[in-house]
mmCIF file of C-alpha atoms in Angstrom:
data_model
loop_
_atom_site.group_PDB
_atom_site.id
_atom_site.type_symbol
_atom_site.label_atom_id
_atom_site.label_comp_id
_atom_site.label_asym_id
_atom_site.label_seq_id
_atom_site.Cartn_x
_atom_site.Cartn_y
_atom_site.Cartn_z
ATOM 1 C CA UNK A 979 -23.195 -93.565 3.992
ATOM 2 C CA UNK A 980 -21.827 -95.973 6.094
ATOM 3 C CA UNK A 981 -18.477 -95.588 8.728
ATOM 4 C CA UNK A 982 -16.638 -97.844 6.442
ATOM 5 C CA UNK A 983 -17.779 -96.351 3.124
ATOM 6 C CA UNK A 984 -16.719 -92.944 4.511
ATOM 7 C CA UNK A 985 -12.970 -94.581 5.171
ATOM 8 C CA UNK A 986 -12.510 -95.873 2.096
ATOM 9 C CA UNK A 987 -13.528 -92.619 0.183
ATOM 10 C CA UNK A 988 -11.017 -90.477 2.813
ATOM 11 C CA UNK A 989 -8.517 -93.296 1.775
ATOM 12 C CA UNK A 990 -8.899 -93.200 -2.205
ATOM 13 C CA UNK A 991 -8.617 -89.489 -1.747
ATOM 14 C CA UNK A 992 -5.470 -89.313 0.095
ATOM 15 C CA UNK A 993 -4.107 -91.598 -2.454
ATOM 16 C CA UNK A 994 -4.993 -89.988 -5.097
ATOM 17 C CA UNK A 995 -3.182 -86.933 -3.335
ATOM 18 C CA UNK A 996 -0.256 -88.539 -3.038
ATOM 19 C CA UNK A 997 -0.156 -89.851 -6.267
ATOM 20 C CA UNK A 998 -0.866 -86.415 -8.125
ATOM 21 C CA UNK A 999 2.241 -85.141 -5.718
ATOM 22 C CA UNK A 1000 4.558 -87.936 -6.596
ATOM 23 C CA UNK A 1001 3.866 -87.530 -10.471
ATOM 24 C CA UNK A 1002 4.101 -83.687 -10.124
ATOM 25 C CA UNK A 1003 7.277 -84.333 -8.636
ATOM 26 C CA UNK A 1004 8.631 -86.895 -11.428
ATOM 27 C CA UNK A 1005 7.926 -83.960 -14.188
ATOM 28 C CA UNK A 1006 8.842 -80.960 -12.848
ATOM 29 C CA UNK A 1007 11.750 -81.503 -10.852
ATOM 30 C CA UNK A 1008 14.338 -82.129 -13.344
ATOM 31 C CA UNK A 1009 16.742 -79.573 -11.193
ATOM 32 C CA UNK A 1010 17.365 -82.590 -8.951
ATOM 33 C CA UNK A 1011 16.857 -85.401 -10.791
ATOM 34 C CA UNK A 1012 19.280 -86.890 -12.963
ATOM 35 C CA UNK A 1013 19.236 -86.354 -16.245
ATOM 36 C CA UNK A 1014 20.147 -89.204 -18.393
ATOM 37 C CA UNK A 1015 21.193 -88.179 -21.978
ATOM 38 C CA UNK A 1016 19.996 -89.956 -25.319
ATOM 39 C CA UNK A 1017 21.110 -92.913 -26.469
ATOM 40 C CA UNK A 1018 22.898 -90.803 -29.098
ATOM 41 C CA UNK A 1019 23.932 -87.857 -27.247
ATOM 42 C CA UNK A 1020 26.960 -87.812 -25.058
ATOM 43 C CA UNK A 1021 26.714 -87.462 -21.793
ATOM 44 C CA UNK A 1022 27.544 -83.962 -20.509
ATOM 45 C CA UNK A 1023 30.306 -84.833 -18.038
ATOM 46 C CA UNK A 1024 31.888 -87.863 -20.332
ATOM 47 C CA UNK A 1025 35.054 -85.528 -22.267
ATOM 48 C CA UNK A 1026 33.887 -84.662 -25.092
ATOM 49 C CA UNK A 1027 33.282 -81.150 -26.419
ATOM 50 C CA UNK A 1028 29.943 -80.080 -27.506
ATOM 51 C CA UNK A 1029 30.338 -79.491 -31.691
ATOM 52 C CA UNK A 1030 30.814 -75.942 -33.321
ATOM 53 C CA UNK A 1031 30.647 -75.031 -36.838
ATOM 54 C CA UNK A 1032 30.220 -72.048 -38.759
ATOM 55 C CA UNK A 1033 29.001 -70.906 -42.513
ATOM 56 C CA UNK A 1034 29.618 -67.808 -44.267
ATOM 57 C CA UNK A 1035 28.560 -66.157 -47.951
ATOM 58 C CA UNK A 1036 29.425 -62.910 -49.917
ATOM 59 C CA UNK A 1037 26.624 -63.058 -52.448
ATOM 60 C CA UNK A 1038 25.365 -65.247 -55.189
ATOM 61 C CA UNK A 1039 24.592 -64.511 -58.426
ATOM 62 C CA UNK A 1040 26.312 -64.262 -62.094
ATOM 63 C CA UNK A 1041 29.721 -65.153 -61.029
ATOM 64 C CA UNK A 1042 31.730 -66.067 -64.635
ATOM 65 C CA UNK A 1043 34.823 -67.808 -64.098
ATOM 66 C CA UNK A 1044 36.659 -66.494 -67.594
ATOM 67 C CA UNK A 1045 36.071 -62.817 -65.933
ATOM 68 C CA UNK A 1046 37.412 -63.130 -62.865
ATOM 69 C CA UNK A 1047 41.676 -62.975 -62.739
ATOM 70 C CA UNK A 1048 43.223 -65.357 -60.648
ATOM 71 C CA UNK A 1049 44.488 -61.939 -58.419
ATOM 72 C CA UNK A 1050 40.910 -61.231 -57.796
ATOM 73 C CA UNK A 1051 39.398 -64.681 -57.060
ATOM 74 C CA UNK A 1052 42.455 -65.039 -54.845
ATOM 75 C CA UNK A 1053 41.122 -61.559 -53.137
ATOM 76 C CA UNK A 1054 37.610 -62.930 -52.742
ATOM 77 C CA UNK A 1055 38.938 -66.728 -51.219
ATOM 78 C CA UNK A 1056 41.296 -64.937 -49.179
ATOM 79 C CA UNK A 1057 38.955 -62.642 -47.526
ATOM 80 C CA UNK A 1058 36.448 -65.582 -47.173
ATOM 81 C CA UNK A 1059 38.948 -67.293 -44.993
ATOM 82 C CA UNK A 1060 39.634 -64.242 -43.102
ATOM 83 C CA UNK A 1061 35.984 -64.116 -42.466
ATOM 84 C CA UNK A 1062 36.338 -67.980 -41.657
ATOM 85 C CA UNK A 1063 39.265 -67.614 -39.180
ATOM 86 C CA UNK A 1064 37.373 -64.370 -37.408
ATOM 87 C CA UNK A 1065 33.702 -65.822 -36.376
ATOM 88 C CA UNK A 1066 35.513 -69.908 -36.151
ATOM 89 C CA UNK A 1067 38.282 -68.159 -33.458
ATOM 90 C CA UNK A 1068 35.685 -67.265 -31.342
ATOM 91 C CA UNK A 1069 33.934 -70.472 -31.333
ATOM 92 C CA UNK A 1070 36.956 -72.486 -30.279
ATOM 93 C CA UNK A 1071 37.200 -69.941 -27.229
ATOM 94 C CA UNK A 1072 33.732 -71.047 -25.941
ATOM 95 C CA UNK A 1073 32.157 -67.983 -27.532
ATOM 96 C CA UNK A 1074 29.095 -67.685 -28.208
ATOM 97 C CA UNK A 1075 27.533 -68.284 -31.666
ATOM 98 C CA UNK A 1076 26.075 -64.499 -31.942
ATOM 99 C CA UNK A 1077 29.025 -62.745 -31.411
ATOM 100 C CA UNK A 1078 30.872 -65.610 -34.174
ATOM 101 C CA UNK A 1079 28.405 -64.241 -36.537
ATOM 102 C CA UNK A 1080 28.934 -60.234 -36.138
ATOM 103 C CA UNK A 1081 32.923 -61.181 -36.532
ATOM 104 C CA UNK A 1082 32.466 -62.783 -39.760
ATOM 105 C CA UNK A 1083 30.303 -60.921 -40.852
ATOM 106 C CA UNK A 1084 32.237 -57.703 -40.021
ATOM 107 C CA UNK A 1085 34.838 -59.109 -42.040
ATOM 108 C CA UNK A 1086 33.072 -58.793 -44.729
ATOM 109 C CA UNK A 1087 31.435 -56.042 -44.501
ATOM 110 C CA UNK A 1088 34.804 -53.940 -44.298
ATOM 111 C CA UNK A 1089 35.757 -55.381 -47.714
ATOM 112 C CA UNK A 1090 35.310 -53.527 -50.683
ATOM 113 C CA UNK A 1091 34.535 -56.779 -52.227
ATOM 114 C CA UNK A 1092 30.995 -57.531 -51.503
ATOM 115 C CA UNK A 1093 27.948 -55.487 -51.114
ATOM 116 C CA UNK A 1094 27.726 -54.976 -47.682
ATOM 117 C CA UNK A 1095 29.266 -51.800 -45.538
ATOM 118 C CA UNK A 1096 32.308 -50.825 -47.476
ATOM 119 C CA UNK A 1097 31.433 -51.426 -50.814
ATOM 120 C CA UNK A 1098 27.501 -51.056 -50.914
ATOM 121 C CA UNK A 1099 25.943 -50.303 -53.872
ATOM 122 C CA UNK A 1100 24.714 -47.150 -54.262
ATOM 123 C CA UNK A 1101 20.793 -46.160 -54.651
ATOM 124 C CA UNK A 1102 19.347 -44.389 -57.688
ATOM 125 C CA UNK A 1103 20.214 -40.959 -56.356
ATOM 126 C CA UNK A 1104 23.749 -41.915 -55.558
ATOM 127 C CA UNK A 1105 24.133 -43.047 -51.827
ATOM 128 C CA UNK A 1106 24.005 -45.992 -49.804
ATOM 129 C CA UNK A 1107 20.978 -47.662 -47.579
ATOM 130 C CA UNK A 1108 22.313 -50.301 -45.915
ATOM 131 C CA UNK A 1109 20.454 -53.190 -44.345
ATOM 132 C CA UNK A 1110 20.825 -56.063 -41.513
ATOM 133 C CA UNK A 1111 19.616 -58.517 -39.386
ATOM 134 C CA UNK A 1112 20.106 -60.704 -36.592
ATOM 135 C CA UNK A 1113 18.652 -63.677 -34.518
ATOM 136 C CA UNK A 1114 19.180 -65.978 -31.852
ATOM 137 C CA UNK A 1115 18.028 -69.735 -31.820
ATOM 138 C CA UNK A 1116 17.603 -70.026 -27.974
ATOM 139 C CA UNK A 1117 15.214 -67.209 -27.330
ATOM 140 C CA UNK A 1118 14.144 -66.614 -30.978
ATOM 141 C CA UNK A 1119 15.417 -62.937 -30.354
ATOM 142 C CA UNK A 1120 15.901 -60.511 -33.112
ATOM 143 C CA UNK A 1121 16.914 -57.488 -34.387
ATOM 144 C CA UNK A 1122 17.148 -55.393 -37.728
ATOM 145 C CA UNK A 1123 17.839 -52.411 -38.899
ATOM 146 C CA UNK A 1124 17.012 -50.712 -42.766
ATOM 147 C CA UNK A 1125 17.784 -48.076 -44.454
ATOM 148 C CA UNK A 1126 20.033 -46.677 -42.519
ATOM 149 C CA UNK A 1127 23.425 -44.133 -43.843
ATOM 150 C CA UNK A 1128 25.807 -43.412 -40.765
ATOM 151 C CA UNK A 1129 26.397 -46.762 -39.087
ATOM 152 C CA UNK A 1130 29.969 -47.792 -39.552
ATOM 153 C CA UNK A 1131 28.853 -51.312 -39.099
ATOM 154 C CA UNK A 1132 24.822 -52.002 -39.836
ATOM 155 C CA UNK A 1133 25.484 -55.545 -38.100
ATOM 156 C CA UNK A 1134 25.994 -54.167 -34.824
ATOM 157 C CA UNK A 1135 23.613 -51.691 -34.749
ATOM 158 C CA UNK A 1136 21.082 -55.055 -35.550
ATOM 159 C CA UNK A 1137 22.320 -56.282 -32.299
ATOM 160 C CA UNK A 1138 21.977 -53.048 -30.609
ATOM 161 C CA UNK A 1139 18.275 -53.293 -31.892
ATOM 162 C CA UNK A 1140 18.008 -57.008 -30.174
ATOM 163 C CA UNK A 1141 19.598 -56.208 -26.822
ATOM 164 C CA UNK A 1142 18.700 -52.434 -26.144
ATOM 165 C CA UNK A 1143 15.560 -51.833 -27.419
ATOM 166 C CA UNK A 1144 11.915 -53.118 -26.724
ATOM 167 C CA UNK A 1145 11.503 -53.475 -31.302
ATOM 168 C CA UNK A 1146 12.758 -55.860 -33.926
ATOM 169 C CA UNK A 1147 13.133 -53.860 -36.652
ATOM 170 C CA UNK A 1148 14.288 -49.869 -36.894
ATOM 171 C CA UNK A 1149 14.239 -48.303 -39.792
ATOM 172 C CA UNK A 1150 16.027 -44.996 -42.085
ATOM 173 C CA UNK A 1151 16.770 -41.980 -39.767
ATOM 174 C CA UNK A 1152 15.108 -43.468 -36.679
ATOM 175 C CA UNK A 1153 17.506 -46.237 -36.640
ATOM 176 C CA UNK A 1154 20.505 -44.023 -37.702
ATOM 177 C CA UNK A 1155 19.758 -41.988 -34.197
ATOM 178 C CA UNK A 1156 18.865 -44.826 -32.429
ATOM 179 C CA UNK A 1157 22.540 -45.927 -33.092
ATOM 180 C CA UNK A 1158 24.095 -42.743 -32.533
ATOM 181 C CA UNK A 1159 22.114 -42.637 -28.730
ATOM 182 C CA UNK A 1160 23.872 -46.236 -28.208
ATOM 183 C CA UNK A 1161 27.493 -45.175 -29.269
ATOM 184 C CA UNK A 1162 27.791 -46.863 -32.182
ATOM 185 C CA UNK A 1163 30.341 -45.816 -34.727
ATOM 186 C CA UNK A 1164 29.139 -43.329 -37.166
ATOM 187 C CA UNK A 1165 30.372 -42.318 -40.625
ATOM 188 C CA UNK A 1166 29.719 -40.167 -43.125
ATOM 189 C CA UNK A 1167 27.745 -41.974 -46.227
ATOM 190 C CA UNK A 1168 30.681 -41.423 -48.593
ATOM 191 C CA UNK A 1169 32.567 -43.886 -46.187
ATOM 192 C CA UNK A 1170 30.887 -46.597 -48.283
ATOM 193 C CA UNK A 1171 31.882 -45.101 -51.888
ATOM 194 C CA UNK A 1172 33.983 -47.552 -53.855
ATOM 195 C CA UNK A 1173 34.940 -47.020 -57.949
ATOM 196 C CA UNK A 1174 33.699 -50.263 -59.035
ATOM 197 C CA UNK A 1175 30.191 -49.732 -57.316
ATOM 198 C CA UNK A 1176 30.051 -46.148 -58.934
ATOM 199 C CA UNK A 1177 30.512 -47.386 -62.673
ATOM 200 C CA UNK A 1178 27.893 -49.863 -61.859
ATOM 201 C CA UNK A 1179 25.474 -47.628 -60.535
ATOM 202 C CA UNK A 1180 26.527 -45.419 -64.185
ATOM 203 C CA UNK A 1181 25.951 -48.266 -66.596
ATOM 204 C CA UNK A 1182 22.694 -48.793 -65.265
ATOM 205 C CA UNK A 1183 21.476 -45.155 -65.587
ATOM 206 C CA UNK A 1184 22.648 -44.961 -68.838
ATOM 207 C CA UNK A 1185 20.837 -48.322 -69.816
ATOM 208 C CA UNK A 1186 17.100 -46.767 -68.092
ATOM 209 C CA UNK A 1187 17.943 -43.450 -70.612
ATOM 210 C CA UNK A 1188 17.786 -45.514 -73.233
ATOM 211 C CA UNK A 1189 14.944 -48.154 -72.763
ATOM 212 C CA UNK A 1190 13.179 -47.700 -69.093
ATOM 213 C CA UNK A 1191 11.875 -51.131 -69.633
ATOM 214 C CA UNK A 1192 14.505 -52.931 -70.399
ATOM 215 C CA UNK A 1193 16.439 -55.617 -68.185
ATOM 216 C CA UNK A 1194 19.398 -54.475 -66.772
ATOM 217 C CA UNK A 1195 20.782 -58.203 -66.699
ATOM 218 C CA UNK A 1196 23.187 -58.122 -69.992
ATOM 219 C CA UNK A 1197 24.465 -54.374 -68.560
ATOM 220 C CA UNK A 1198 25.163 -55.100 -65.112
ATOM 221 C CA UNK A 1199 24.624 -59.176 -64.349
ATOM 222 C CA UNK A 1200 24.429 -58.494 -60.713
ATOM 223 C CA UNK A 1201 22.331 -55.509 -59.888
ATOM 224 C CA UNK A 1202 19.864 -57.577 -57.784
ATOM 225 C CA UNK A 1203 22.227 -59.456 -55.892
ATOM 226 C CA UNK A 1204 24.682 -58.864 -53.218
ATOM 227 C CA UNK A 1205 24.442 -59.490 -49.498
ATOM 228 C CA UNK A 1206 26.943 -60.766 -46.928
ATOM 229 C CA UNK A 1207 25.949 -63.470 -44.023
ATOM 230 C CA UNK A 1208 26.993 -66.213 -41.334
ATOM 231 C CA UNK A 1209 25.425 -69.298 -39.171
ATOM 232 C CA UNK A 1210 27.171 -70.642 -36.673
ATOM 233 C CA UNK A 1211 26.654 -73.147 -33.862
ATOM 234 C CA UNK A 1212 28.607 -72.983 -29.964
ATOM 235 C CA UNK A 1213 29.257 -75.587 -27.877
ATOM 236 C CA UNK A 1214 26.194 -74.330 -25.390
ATOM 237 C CA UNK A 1215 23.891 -75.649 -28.874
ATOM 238 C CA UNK A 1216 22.935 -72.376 -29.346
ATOM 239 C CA UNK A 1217 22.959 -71.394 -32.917
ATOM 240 C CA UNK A 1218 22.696 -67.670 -34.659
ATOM 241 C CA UNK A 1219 22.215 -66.117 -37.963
ATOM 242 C CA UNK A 1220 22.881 -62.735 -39.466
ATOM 243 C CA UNK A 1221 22.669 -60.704 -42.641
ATOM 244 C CA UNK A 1222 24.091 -57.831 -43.747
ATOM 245 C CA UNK A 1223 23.973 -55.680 -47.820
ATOM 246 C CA UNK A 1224 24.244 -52.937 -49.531
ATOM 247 C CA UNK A 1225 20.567 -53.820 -51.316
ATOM 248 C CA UNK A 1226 19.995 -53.673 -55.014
ATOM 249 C CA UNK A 1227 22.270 -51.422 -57.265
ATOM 250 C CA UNK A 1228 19.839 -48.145 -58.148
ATOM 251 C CA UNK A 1229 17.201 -49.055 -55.721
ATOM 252 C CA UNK A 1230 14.964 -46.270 -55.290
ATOM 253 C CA UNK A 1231 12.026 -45.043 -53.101
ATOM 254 C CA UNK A 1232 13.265 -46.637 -50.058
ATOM 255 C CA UNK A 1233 13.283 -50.138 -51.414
ATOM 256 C CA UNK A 1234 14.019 -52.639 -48.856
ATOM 257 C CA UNK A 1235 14.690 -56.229 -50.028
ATOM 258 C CA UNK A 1236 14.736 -59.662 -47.842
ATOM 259 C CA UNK A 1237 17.781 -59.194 -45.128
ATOM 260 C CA UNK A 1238 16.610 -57.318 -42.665
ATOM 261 C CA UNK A 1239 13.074 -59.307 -42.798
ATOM 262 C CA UNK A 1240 13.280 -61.994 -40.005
ATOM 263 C CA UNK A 1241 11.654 -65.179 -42.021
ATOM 264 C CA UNK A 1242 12.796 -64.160 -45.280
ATOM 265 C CA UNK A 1243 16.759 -63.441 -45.102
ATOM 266 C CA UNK A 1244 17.759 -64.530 -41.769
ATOM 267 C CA UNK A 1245 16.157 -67.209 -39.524
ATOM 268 C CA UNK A 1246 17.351 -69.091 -36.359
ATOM 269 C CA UNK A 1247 15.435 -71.696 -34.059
ATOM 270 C CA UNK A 1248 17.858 -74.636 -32.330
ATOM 271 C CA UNK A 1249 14.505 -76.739 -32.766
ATOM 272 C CA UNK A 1250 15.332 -76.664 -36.313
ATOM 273 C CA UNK A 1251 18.440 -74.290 -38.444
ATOM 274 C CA UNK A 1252 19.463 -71.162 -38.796
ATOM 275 C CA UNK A 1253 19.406 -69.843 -42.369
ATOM 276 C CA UNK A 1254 21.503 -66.365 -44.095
ATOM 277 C CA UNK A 1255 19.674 -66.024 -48.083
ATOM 278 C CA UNK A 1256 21.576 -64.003 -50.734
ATOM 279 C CA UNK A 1257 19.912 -63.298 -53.931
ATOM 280 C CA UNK A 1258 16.833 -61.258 -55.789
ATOM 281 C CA UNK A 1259 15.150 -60.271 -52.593
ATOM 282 C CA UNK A 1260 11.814 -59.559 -53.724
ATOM 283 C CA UNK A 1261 11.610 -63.680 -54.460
ATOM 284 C CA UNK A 1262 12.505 -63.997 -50.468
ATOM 285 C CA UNK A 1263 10.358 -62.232 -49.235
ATOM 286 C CA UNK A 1264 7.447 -63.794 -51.227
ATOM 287 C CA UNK A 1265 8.423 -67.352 -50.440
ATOM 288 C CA UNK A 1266 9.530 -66.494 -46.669
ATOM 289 C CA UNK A 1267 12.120 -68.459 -47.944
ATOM 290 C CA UNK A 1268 14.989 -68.518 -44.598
ATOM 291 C CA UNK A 1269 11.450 -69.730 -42.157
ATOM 292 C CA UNK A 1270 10.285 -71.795 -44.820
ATOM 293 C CA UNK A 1271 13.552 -74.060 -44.986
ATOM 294 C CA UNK A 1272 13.536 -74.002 -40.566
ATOM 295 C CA UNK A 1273 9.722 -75.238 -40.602
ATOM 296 C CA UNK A 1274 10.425 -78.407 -43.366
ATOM 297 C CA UNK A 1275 13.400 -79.155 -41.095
ATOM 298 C CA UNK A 1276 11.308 -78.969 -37.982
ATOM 299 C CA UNK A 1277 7.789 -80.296 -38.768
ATOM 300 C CA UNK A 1278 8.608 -82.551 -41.852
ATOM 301 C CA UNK A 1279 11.844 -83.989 -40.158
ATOM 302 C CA UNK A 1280 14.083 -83.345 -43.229
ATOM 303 C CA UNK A 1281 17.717 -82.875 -43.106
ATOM 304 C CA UNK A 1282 19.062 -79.217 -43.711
ATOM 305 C CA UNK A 1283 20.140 -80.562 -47.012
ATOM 306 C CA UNK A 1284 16.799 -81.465 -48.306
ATOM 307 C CA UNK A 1285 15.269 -78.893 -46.941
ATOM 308 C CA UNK A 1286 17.090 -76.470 -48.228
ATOM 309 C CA UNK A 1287 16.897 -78.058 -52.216
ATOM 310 C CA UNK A 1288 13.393 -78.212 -52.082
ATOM 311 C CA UNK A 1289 12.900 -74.280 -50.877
ATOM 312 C CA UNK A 1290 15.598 -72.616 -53.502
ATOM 313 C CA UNK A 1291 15.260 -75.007 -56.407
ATOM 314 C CA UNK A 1292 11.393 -76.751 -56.877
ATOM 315 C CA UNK A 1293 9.721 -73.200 -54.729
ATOM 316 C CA UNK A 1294 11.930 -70.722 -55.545
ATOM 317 C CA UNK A 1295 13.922 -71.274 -59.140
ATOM 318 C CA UNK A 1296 10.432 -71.748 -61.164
ATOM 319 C CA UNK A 1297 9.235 -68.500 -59.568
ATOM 320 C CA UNK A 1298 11.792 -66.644 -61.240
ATOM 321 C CA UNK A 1299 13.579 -66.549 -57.989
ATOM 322 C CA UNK A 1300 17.298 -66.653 -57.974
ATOM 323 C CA UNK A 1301 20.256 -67.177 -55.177
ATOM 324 C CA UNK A 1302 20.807 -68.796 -52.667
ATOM 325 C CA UNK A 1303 21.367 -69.520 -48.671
ATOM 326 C CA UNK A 1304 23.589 -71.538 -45.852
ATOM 327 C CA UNK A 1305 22.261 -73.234 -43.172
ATOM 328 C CA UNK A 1306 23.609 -74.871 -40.339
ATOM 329 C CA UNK A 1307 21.854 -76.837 -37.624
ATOM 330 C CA UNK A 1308 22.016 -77.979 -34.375
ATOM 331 C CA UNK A 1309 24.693 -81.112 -34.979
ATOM 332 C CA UNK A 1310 27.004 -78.697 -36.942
ATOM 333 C CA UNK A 1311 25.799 -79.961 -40.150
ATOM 334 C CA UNK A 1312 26.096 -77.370 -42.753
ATOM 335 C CA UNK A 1313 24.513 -77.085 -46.092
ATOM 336 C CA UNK A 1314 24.757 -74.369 -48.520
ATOM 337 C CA UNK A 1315 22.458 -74.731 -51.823
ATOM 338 C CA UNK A 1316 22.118 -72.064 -54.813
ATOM 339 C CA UNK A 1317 20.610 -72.042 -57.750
ATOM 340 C CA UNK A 1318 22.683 -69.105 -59.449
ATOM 341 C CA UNK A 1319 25.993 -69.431 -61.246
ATOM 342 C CA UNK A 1320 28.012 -68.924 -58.171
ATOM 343 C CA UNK A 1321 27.767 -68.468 -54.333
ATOM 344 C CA UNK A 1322 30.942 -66.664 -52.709
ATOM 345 C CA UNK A 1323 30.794 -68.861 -49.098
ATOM 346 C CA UNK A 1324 32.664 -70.715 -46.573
ATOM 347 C CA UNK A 1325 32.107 -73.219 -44.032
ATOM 348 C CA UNK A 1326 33.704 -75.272 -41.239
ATOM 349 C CA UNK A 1327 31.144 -78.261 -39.710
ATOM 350 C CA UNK A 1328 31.599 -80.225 -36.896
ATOM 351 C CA UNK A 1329 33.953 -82.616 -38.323
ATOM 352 C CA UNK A 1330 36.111 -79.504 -38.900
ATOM 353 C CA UNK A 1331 36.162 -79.998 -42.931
ATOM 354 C CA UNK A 1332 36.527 -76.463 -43.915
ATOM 355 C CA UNK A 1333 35.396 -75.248 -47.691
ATOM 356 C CA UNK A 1334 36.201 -72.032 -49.430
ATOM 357 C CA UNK A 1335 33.892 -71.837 -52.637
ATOM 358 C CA UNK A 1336 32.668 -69.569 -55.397
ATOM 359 C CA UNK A 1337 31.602 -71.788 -58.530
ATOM 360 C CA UNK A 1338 29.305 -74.443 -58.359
ATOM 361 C CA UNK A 1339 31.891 -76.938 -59.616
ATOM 362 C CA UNK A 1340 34.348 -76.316 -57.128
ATOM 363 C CA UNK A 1341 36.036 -79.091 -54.935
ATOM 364 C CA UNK A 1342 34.047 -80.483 -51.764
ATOM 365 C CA UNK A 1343 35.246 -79.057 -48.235
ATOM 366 C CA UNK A 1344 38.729 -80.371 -47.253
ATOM 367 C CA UNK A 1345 38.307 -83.099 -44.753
ATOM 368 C CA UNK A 1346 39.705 -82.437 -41.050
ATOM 369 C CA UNK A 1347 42.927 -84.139 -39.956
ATOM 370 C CA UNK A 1348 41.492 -86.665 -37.309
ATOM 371 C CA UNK A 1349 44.519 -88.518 -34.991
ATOM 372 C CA UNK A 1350 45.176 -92.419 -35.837
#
């Protein structure tokens, strides 16, 4: 090879170098570089505050308007706006989205009302497993505990799963120590007794002495429903979901239903939702039904909206599978389909329209007051 051929390779190569450097440079350096922000996105330093909503639910199911007094649905709305006011309080701050989900759904979980904590239905043999899960849409972390009988609050000890152990998912008396070795407050199972849950648990005993076979349905409407949940978004864009219930009145043999199954009763990814499901769990599980909704909103591009009709009423509804789920997603939109009677939930999107609901028919959210 001649002098000059031997040049001009030594001078392609040291090009080439250089280019691969500058290129490597261009892609990977976006510490110093500045970073330009969508044509649709604000800018990070331009004023405006990133968006924040939150969604809540108590349970759907068979929720009959001429049975419920106006004291008692003013109970339920009332406590749905405490729940509200506790997990949106902390968003305002510049909390984060996790810990707006354990208030809420604390809330509700000290409320005789719904089946979750105080006021869990009881199992066959007369006692309470209680279920719950967590996750996080920025790392995809998670954490869930079943079965357990001591912990005051089973959402918290969920978290305490997440953040202090190596597992996702802790289960009966393994998670009940597991809680007690991180300080978590403990009660006695009896803490959970409540009247109305008792007679319940009593109707449907006396209904399997007569005819084992027979559906509990016209005895007691609700045996197979009952959770407790939030989503909520922070202004980092982070978004969380959580899930917390009592289970199935008379559940037996350890039966564990959807909400402490990451995929089936809670789901969170800020590529796509995050998703709380109430209703007959078994269905839930089946149809992975909380991923399900996050995957048609990431990979098929649909709106949480769409996604979330398709999943509960053509997948779900002519399975025999019955409730229902919020969702919220990166923008603060919120949507919250069912396919049951009734849906006790709550939301506040990034607008700031805030809704309080429990029929299907009830009014739309109440629209923010915006300045002239």
């Amino acid at each position: 090879m001649s002098n000059m051929s031997i040049d001009a390779v030594k001078h392609r190569r040291a090009f080439g170098r250089f280019m691969t450097l500058l290129w490597a440079l261009v892609f990977t350096s976006s510490v110093t570089l500045p970073v330009v922000a969508a044509p649709d996105a604000p800018a990070a330093d331009d004023g405006d505050e990133m968006p924040i909503a939150l969604a809540i639910h108590g349970g759907a199911g068979t929720i009959d308007p001429s049975r419920m007094t106006p004291e008692r649905e003013a109970r339920y709305r009332g406590k749905l706006n405490e729940a509200l006011d506790a997990g949106y309080a902390i968003l305002e701050a510049g909390g984060a989205s996790l810990d707006a989900v354990i208030a809420a759904v604390e809330v509700l979980e000290n409320s005789p009302l719904f089946n979750a904590g105080v006021g869990a239905v009881y199992t066959w043999e007369g006692s309470h497993e209680l279920d719950a899960s967590l996750m996080v849409g920025d790392s995809l972390a998670a954490g869930a505990v079943a079965g357990v009988k001591t912990i005051a609050s089973p959402i918290r000890a969920a978290r305490a799963v997440m953040e202090q152990s190596p597992h996702v998912l802790l289960s009966g008396d393994g998670a009940d120590t597991f809680a007690r070795s991180q300080g978590l407050v403990r009660v006695p199972n009896s803490h959970f007794d409540t009247p109305a849950r008792r007679e319940a648990l009593e109707r449907v005993r006396e209904e399997r002495k007569v005819d084992h076979s027979a559906s509990l349905d016209a005895v007691e409407p609700n045996w197979r429903f009952g959770t407790v949940g939030a989503v909520a978004l922070d202004r980092s864009g982070t978004i969380s979901a959580g899930t917390s219930t009592g289970g199935m009145t008379a559940k037996r043999w350890g039966r564990i239903g959807d909400s402490p199954l990451i995929g089936a009763g809670t789901y969170a990814d800020n590529r796509s939702c995050a998703v709380s499901a109430t209703g007959h769990g078994e269905y839930f599980i089946r149809f992975n039904v909380a991923a399900d909704i996050c995957a048609r909103v990431r990979y098929l591009n649909l709106d949480i909206a769409e996604a979330g009709r398709q999943v509960i009423f053509d997948e779900l509804k002519p399975a025999g599978g019955t409730g229902g789920v919020i969702i919220v997603d990166p923008t603060g939109q919120v949507a919250m389909p069912f396919n049951t009677s009734g849906m006790y939930r709550g939301s506040i999107d990034a607008s700031g329209n805030r809704r309080v609901a429990i029929y299907a028919d009830d009014p739309p959210a109440e629209a923010a007051d915006t300045p002239e």
